[in-house]
Short mmCIF file of C-alpha atoms and ligand atoms in Angstrom, two decimals:
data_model
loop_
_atom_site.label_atom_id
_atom_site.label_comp_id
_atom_site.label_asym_id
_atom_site.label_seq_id
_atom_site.Cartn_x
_atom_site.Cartn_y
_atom_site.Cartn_z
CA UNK A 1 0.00 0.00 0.00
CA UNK A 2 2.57 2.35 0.78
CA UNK A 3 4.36 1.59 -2.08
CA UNK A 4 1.82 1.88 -4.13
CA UNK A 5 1.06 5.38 -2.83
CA UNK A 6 4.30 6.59 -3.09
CA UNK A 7 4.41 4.98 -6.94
CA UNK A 8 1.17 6.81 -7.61
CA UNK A 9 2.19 9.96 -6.84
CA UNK A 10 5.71 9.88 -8.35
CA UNK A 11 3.54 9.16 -11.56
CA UNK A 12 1.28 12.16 -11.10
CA UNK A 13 4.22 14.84 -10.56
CA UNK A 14 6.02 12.74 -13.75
CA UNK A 15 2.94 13.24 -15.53
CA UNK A 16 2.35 16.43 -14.34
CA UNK A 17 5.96 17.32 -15.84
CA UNK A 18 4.97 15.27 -19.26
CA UNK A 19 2.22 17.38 -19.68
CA UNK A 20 4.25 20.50 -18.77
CA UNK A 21 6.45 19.78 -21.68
CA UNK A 22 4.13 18.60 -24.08
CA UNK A 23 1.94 21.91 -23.40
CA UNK A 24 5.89 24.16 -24.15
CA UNK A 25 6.29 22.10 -27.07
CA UNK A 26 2.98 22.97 -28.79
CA UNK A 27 3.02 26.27 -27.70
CA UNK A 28 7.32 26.67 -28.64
CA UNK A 29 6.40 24.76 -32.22
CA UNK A 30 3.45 27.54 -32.85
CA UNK A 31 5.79 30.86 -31.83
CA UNK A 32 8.74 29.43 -33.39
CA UNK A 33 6.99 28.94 -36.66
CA UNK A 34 4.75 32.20 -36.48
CA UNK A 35 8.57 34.07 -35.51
CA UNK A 36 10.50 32.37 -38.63
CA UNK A 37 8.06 32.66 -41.15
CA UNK A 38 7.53 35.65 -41.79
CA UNK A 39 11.01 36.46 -42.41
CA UNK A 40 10.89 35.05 -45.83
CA UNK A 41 8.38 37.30 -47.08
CA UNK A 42 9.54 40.50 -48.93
CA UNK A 43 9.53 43.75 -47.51
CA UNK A 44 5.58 45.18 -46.74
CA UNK A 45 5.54 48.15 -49.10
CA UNK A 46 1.97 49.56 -48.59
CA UNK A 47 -0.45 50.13 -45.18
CA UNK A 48 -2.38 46.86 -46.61
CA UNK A 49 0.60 44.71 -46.39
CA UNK A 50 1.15 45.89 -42.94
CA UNK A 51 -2.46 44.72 -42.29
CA UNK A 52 -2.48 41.71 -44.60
CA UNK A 53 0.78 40.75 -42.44
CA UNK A 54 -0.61 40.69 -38.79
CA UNK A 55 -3.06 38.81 -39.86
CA UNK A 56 -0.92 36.38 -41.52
CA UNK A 57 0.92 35.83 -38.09
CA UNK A 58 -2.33 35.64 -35.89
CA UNK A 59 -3.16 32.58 -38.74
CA UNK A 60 0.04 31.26 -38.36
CA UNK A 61 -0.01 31.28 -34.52
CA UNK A 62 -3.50 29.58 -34.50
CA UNK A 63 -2.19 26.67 -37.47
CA UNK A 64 0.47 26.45 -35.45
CA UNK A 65 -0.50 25.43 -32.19
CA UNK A 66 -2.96 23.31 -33.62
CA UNK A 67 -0.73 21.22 -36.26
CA UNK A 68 2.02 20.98 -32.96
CA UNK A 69 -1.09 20.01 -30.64
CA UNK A 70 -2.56 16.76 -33.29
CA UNK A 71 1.15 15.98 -33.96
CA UNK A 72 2.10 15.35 -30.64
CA UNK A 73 -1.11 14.18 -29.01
CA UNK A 74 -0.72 11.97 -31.84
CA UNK A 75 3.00 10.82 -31.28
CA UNK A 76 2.29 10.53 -27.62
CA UNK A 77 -0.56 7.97 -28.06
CA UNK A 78 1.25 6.24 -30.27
CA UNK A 79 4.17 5.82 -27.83
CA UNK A 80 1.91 5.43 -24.38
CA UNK A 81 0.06 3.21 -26.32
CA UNK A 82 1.43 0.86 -28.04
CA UNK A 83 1.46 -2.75 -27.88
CA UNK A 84 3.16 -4.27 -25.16
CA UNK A 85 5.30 -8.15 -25.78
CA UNK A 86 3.15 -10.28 -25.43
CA UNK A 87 -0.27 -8.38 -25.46
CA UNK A 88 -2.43 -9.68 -27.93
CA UNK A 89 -6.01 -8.43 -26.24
CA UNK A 90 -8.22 -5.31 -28.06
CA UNK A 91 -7.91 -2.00 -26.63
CA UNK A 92 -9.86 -0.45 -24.06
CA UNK A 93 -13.40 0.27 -25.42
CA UNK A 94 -14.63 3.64 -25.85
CA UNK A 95 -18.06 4.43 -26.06
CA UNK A 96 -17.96 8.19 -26.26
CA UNK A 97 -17.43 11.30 -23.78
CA UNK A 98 -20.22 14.04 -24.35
CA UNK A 99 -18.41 16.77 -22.39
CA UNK A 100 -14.95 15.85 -24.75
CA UNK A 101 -17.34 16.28 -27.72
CA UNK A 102 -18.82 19.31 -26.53
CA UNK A 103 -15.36 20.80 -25.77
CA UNK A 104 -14.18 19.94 -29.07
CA UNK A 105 -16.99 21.28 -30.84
CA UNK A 106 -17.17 24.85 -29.45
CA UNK A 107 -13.72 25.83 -29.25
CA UNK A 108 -12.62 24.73 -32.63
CA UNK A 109 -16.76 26.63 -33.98
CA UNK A 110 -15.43 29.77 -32.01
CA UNK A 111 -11.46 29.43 -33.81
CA UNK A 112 -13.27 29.25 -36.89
CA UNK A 113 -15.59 32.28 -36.10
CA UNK A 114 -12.82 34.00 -34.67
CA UNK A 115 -10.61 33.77 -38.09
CA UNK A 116 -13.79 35.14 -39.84
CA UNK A 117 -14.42 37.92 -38.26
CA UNK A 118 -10.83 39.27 -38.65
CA UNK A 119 -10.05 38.07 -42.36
CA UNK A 120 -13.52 39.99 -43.09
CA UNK A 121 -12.20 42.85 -41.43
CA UNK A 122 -8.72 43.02 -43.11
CA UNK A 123 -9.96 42.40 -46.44
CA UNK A 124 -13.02 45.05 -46.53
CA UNK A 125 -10.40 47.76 -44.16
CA UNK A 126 -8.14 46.97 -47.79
CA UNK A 127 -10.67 46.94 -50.76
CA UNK A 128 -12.94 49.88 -49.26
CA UNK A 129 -13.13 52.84 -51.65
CA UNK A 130 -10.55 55.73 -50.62
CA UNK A 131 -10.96 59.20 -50.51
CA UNK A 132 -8.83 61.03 -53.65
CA UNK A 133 -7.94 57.94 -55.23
CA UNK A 134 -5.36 58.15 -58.48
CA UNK A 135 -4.24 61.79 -57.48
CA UNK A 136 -2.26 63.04 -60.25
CA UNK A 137 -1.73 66.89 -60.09
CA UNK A 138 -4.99 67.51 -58.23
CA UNK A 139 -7.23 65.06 -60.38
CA UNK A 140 -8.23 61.73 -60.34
CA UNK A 141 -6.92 59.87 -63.13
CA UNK A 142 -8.80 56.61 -64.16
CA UNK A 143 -5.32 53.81 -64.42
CA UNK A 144 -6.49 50.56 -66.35
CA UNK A 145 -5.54 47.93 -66.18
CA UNK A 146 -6.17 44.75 -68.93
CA UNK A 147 -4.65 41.00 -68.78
CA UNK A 148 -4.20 39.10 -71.48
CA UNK A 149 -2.42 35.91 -72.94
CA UNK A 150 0.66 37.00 -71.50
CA UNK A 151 1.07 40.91 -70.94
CA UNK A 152 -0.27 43.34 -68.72
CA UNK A 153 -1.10 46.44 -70.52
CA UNK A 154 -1.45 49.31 -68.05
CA UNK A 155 -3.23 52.52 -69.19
CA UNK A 156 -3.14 56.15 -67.61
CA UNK A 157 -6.29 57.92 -69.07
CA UNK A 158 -5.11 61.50 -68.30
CA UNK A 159 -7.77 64.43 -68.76
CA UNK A 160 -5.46 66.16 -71.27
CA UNK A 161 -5.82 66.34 -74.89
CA UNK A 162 -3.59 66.15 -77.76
CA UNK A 163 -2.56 69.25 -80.50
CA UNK A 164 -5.29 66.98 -82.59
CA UNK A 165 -8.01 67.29 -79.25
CA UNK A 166 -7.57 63.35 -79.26
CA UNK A 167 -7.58 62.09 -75.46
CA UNK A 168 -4.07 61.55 -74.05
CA UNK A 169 -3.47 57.94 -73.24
CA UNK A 170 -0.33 57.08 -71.29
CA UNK A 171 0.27 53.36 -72.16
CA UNK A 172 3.14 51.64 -69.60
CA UNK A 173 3.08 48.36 -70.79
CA UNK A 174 3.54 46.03 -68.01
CA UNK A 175 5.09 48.95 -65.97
CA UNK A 176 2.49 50.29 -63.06
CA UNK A 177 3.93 54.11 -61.56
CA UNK A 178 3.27 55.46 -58.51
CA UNK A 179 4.32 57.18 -55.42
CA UNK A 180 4.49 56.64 -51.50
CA UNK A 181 1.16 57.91 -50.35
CA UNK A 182 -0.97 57.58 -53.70
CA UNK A 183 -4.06 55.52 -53.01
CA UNK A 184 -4.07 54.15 -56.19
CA UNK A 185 -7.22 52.19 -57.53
CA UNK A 186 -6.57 49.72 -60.30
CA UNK A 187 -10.15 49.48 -62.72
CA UNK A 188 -9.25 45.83 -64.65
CA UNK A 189 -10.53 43.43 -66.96
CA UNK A 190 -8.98 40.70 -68.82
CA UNK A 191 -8.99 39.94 -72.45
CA UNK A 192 -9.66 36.37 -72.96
CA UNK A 193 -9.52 34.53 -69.31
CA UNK A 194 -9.16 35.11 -66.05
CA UNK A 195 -6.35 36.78 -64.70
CA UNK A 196 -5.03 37.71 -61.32
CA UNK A 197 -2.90 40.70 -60.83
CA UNK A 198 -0.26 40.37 -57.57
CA UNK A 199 2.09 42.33 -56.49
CA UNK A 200 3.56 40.36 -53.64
CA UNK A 201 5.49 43.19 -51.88
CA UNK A 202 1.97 45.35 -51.39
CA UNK A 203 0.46 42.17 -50.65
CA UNK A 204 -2.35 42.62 -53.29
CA UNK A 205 -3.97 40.30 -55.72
CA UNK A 206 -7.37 40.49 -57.36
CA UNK A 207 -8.69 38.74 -60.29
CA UNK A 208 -9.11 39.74 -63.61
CA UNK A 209 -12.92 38.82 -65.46
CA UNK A 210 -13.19 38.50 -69.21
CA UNK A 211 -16.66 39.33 -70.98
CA UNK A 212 -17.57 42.03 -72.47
CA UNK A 213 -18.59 44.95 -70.44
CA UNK A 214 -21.86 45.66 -71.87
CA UNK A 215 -23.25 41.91 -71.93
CA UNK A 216 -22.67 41.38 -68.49
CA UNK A 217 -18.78 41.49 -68.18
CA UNK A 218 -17.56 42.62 -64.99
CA UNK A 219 -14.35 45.64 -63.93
CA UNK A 220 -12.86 44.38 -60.99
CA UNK A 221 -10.86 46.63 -58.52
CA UNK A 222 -7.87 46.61 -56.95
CA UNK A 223 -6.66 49.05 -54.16
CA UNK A 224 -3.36 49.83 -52.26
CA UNK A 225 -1.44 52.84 -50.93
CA UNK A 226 2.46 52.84 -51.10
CA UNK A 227 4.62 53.05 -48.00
CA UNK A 228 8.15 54.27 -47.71
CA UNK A 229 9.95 51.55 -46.81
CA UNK A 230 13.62 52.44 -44.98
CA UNK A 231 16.75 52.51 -46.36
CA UNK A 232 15.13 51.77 -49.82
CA UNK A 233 16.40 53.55 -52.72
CA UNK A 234 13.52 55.64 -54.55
CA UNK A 235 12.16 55.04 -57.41
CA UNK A 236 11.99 51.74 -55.73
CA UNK A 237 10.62 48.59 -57.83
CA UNK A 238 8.53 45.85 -56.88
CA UNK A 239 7.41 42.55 -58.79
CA UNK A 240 4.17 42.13 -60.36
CA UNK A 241 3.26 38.42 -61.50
CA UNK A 242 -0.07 36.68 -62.62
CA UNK A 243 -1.35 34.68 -59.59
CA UNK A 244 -4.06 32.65 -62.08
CA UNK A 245 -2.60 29.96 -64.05
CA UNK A 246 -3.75 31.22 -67.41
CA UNK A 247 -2.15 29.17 -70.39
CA UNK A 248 1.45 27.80 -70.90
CA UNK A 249 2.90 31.52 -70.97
CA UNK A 250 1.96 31.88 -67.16
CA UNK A 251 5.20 32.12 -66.09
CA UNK A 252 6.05 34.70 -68.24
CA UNK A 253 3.35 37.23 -67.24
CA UNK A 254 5.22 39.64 -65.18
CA UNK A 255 5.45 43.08 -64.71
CA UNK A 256 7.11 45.81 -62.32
CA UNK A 257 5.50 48.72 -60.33
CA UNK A 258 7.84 51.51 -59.79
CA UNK A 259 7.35 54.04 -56.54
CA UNK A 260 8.37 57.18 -56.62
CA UNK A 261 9.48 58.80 -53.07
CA UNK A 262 6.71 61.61 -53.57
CA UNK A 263 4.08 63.05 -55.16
CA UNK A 264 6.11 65.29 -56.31
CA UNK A 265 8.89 63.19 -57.84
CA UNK A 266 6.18 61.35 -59.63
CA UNK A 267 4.71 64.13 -61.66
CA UNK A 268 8.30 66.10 -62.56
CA UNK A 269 10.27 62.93 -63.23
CA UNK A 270 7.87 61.04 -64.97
CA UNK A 271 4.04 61.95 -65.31
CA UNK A 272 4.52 65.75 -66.92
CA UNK A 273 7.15 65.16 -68.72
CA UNK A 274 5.90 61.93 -70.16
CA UNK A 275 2.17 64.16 -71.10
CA UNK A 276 3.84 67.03 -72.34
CA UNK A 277 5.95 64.79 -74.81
CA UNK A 278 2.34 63.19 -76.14
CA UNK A 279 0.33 66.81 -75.70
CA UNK A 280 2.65 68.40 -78.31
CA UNK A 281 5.17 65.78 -80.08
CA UNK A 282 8.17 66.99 -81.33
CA UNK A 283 7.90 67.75 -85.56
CA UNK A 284 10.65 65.22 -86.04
CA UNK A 285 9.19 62.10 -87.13
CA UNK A 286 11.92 59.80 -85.50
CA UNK A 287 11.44 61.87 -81.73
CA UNK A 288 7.83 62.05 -82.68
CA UNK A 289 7.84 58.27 -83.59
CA UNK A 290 9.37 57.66 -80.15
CA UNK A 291 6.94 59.17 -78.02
CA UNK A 292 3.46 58.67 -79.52
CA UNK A 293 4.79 55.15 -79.82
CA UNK A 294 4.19 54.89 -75.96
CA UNK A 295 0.35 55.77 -76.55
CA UNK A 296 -0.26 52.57 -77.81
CA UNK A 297 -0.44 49.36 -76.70
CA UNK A 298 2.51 47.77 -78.05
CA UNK A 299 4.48 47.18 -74.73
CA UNK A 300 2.53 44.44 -73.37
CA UNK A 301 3.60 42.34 -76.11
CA UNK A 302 7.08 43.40 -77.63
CA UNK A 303 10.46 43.76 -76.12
CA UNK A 304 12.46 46.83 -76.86
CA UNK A 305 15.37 47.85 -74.28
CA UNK A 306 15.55 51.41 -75.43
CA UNK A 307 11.63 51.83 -74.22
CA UNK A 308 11.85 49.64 -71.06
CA UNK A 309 9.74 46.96 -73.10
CA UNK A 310 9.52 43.30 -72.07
CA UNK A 311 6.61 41.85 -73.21
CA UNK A 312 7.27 38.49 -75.19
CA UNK A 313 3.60 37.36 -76.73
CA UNK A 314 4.85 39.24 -79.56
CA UNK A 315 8.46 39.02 -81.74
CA UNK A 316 11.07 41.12 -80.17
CA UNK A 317 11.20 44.66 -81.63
CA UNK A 318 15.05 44.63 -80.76
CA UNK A 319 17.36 46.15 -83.79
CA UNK A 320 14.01 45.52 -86.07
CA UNK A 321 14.95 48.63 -88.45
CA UNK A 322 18.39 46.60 -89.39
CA UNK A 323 15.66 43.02 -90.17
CA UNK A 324 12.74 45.19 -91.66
CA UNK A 325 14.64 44.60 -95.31
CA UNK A 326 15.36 41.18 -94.88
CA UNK A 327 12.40 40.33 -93.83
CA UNK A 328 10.63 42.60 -96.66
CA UNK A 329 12.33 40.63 -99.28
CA UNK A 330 11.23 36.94 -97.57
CA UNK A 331 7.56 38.78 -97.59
CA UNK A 332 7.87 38.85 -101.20
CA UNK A 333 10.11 41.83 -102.22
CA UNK A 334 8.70 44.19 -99.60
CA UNK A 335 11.05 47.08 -98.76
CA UNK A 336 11.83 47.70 -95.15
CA UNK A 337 9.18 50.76 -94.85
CA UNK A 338 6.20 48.86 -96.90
CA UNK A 339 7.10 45.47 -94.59
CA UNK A 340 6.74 47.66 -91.38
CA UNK A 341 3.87 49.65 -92.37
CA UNK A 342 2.04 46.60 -93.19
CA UNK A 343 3.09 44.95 -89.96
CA UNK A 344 1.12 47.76 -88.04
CA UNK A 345 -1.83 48.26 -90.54
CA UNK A 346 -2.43 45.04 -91.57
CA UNK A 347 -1.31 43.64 -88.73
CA UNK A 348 -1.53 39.20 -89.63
CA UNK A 349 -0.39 39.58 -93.10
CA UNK A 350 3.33 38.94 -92.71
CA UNK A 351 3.90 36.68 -89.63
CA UNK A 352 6.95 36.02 -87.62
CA UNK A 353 7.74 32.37 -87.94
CA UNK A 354 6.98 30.97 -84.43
CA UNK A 355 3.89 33.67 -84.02
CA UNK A 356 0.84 33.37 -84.20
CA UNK A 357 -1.78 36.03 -85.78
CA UNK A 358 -2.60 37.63 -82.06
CA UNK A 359 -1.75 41.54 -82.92
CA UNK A 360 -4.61 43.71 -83.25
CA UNK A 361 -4.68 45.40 -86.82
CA UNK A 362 -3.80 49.70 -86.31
CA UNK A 363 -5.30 51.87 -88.73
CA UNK A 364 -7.51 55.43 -89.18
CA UNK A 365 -10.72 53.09 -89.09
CA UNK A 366 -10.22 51.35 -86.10
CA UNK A 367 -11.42 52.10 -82.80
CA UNK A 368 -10.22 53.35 -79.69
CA UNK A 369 -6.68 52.26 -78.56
CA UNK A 370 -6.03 50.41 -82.05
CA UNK A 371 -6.97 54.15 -83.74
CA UNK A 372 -3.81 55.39 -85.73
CA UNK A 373 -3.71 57.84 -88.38
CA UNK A 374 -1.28 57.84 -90.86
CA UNK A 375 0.59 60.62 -89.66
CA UNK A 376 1.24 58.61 -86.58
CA UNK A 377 2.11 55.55 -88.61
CA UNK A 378 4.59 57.52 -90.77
CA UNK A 379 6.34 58.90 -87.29
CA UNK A 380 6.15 55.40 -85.69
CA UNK A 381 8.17 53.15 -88.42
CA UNK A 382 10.02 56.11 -88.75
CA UNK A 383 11.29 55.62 -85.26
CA UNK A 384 11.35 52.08 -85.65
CA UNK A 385 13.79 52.23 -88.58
CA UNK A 386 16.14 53.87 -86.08
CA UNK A 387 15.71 50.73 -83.93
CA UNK A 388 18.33 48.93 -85.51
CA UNK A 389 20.92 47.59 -82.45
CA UNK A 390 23.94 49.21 -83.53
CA UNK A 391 23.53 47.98 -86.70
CA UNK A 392 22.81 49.18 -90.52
CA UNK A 393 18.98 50.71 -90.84
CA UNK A 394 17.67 48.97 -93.59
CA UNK A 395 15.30 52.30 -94.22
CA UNK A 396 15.99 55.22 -96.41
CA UNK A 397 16.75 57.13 -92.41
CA UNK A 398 19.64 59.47 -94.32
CA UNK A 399 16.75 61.03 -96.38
CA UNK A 400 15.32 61.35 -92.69
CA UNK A 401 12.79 58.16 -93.86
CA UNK A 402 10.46 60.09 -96.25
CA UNK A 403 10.39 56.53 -97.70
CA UNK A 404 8.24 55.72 -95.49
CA UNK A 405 4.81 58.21 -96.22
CA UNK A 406 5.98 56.97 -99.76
CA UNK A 407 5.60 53.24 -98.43
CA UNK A 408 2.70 54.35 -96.86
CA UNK A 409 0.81 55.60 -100.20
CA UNK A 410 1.82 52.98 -101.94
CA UNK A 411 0.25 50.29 -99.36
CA UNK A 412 -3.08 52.38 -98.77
CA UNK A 413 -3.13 55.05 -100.75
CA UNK A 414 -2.79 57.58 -98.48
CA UNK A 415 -0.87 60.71 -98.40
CA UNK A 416 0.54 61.59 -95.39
CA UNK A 417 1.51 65.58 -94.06
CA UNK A 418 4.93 64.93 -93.58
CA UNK A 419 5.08 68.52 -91.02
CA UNK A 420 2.18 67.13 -89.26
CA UNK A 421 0.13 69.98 -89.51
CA UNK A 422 2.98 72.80 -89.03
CA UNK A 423 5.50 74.17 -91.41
CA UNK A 424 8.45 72.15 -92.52
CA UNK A 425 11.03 70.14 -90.41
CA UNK A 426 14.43 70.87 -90.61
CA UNK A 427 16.00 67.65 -92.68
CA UNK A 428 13.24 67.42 -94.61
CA UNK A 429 13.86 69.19 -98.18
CA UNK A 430 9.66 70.04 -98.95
CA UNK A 431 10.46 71.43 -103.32
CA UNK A 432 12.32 67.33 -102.98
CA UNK A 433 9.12 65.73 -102.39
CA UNK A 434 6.01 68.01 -102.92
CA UNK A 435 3.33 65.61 -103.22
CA UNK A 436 3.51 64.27 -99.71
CA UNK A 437 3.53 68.06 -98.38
CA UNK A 438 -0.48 68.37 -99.39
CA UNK A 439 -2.42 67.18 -96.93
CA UNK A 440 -5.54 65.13 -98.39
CA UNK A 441 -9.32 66.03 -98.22
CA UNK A 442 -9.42 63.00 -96.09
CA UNK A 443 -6.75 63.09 -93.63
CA UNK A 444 -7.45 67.15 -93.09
CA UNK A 445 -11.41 66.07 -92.89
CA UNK A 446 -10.54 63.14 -90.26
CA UNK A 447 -8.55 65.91 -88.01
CA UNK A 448 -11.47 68.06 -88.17
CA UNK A 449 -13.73 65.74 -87.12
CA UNK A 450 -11.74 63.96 -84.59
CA UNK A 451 -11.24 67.60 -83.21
CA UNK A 452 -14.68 68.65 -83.27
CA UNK A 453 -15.80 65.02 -81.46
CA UNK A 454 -13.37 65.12 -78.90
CA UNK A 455 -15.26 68.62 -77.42
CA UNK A 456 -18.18 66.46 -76.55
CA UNK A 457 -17.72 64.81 -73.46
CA UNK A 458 -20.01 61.69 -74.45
CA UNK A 459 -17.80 61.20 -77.32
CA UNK A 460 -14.48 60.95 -75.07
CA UNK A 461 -16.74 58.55 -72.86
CA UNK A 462 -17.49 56.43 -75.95
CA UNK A 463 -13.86 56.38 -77.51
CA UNK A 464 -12.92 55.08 -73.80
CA UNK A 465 -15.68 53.00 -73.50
CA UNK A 466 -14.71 51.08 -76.98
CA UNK A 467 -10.51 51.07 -75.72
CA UNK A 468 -12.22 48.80 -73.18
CA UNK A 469 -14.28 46.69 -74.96
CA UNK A 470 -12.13 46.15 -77.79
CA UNK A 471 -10.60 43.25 -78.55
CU1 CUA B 1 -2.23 35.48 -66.71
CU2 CUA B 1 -1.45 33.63 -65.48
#
């Protein structure tokens, strides 16, 4: 008896000390992993992922415990219990505990309703609508965003207009700008399925919906506010990727937001500048070409380092104005300017081997983004023909590429005002060529009415409305 006793109660301060540790071990297990974890993830470079974070850790703490708790409870039975030498009898039967079942009932149901409550909160405190969203020089300027098959095209739609009264779009490609303290509001849509655009370091990521907005398609938002982040160096970049697996270019789908250290920096550095240079483009075609380039949406798609491009659905655009010849002749004795003229205008006629006909065709009658007249086609390949890599333009670029408003007459029959609606450039000799000085009934009637049109607000509404639906 007094052994026994003194047995027994050995065993209860041994189990007492058992349970002790097993209680440090779950508790250890759940800190330790909520502590190391979160050192992995990149820095938190908006208020959301500061949000997005804590709650992270509170999930982490919870999983934690729990997967330490099962594991154990489940290596300790396995141990305590096993099957002794010898022991070939069935275990002790069970037949239920109602206060155990209650117990484990209610406090995993209140876990559960706990973890609710805050996700909900996070996620609503993060997607509610801001006050002055988009602030770019006092307004609010609509940014768009559209996924497709594999580019992000981002779109600034300022509220200036061109020298022609055309809307100025800013297109960036898969390049999103900002600045620390901008509560920017991403309005997106995909193309052909869904998307999702993350960008890991703000901790944001929201699908994109294809259909088309008037039957039924849906815009989906995304919001976030930068925050400076110390000891970074401004204009800091951060990773965007495509967090829907969308097709076997996935991978590929990438883009970069840039954040600018103020408001400030962002509109001197980049946004005025970057307006100004599409409000009134320079009169040389091959600066002109350079610039209104960027107003299209070409990035998404084509690589070309001197632009920042990296989109690869399309063929690279990389030292193109040194291949346009070559590749004119295997067209069937194009010249460089009639090969790249037709590659913008008539977009799937000459195909790069490996490519498939995905490029939307560019022209005066097409609509919205796609729009291009052929005074902006002229400057364009004009620029392009510079493009060539360090090598040999295969364009007429020493008669500062007139060829190409030739090329572009010859192709469509159009005659293009080589001043752009001003007197003559300097390099261009006007008594050389002075059929492509008169501008045609058409091209002088489509400026007037593109003018006139873009005074109506409805009209701006519309052109923006079909930019969106198109394609
Ligand atoms: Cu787009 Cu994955």
């Amino acid at each position: 008896m007094e052994q026994n006793k003194n047995s027994d109660s050995s065993l209860s301060i041994k189990s007492v000390i058992k349970l002790v540790a097993f209680v440090l071990v779950v508790l250890g297990g759940g800190i330790l992993a909520t502590g190391l974890t979160p050192t992995i993830f990149p820095k938190q470079a908006s208020a959301e992922a500061r949000s997005v974070d804590q709650l992270f850790t509170v999930l982490l703490l919870l999983g934690g415990i729990v997967f330490f708790l099962i594991q154990g409870l489940l290596l300790v039975s396995v141990i305590a219990f096993r099957a002794r030498p010898g022991d070939t009898s069935d275990g002790k039967a069970s037949h239920g505990n109602m206060t155990l079942e209650i117990v484990w009932t209610i406090i995993p149901a209140l876990t559960v309703a706990f973890i609710a409550i805050i996700s909900f909160k996070v996620w609503s405190d993060n997607s509610a609508v801001k006050d002055n969203e988009n602030i770019i020089n006092g307004e609010s300027i609509p940014i768009e965003v559209k996924g497709q098959q594999y580019a992000w095209s981002i779109a600034y739609l300022t509220d200036d207009v061109d020298v022609e009264g055309k809307p100025i779009i800013i297109n960036t490609g898969n390049v999103l700008y900002t600045y620390v303290g901008q509560n920017v509001r991403l309005d997106m849509q995909a193309q052909d399925v869904i998307h999702s655009f993350w960008v890991p370091a703000m901790r944001v990521k929201q699908d994109l919906l294809p259909g088309n907005l008037n039957a039924g398609g849906r815009l989906t938002q995304l919001r976030f506010t930068p925050v400076t982040i110390e000891g970074e160096s401004y204009p800091a970049r951060y990773p965007i990727v495509c967090a829907e697996l969308c097709g076997d270019g996935h991978s590929r789908m990438t883009g970069t937001v840039i954040v600018y250290e103020s408001r400030t920096a962002f509109e001197t550095e980049w946004y005025n500048p970057k307006v100004e240079e599409l409000r009134v483009p320079p009169k040389d075609p091959v600066a002109r070409g350079a610039g209104i380039i960027t107003s299209f949406p070409c990035s998404g798609c084509h690589t070309l380092s001197s632009l920042g491009w990296t989109g690869v659905t399309g063929p690279s655009l990389e030292g193109i104005g040194a291949r346009a010849g070559e590749r004119g002749a295997a067209a069937g004795g194009e010249t460089a300017e009639e090969y790249l003229v037709n590659s913008l205008w008539n977009s799937t006629e000459y195909l790069v081997p490996g490519y498939g006909p995905l490029m939307p065709k560019f022209g005066p009658e097409q609509s919205g983004a796609y729009q291009m007249s052929a005074e902006n086609l002229y400057a364009i390949v004009a620029y392009l023909c510079t493009e060539t890599g360090g090598g040999d333009s295969d364009c007429d670029v020493a008669n500062n590429t007139l060829e190409v408003p030739a090329a572009i007459e010859r192709e469509f029959g159009l005659i293009v005002d080589v001043n752009f609606g001003g007197s003559a450039v300097s390099g261009t000799s006007p008594e050389a060529t002075p059929e492509v000085n008169v501008p045609s009934a058409e091209s002088t009637a489509e400026a007037t009415a593109e003018a006139e049109s873009t005074d109506e607000p409805e009209a701006t509404a519309e052109a923006t409305t079909e930019a969106e639906s198109s394609d």
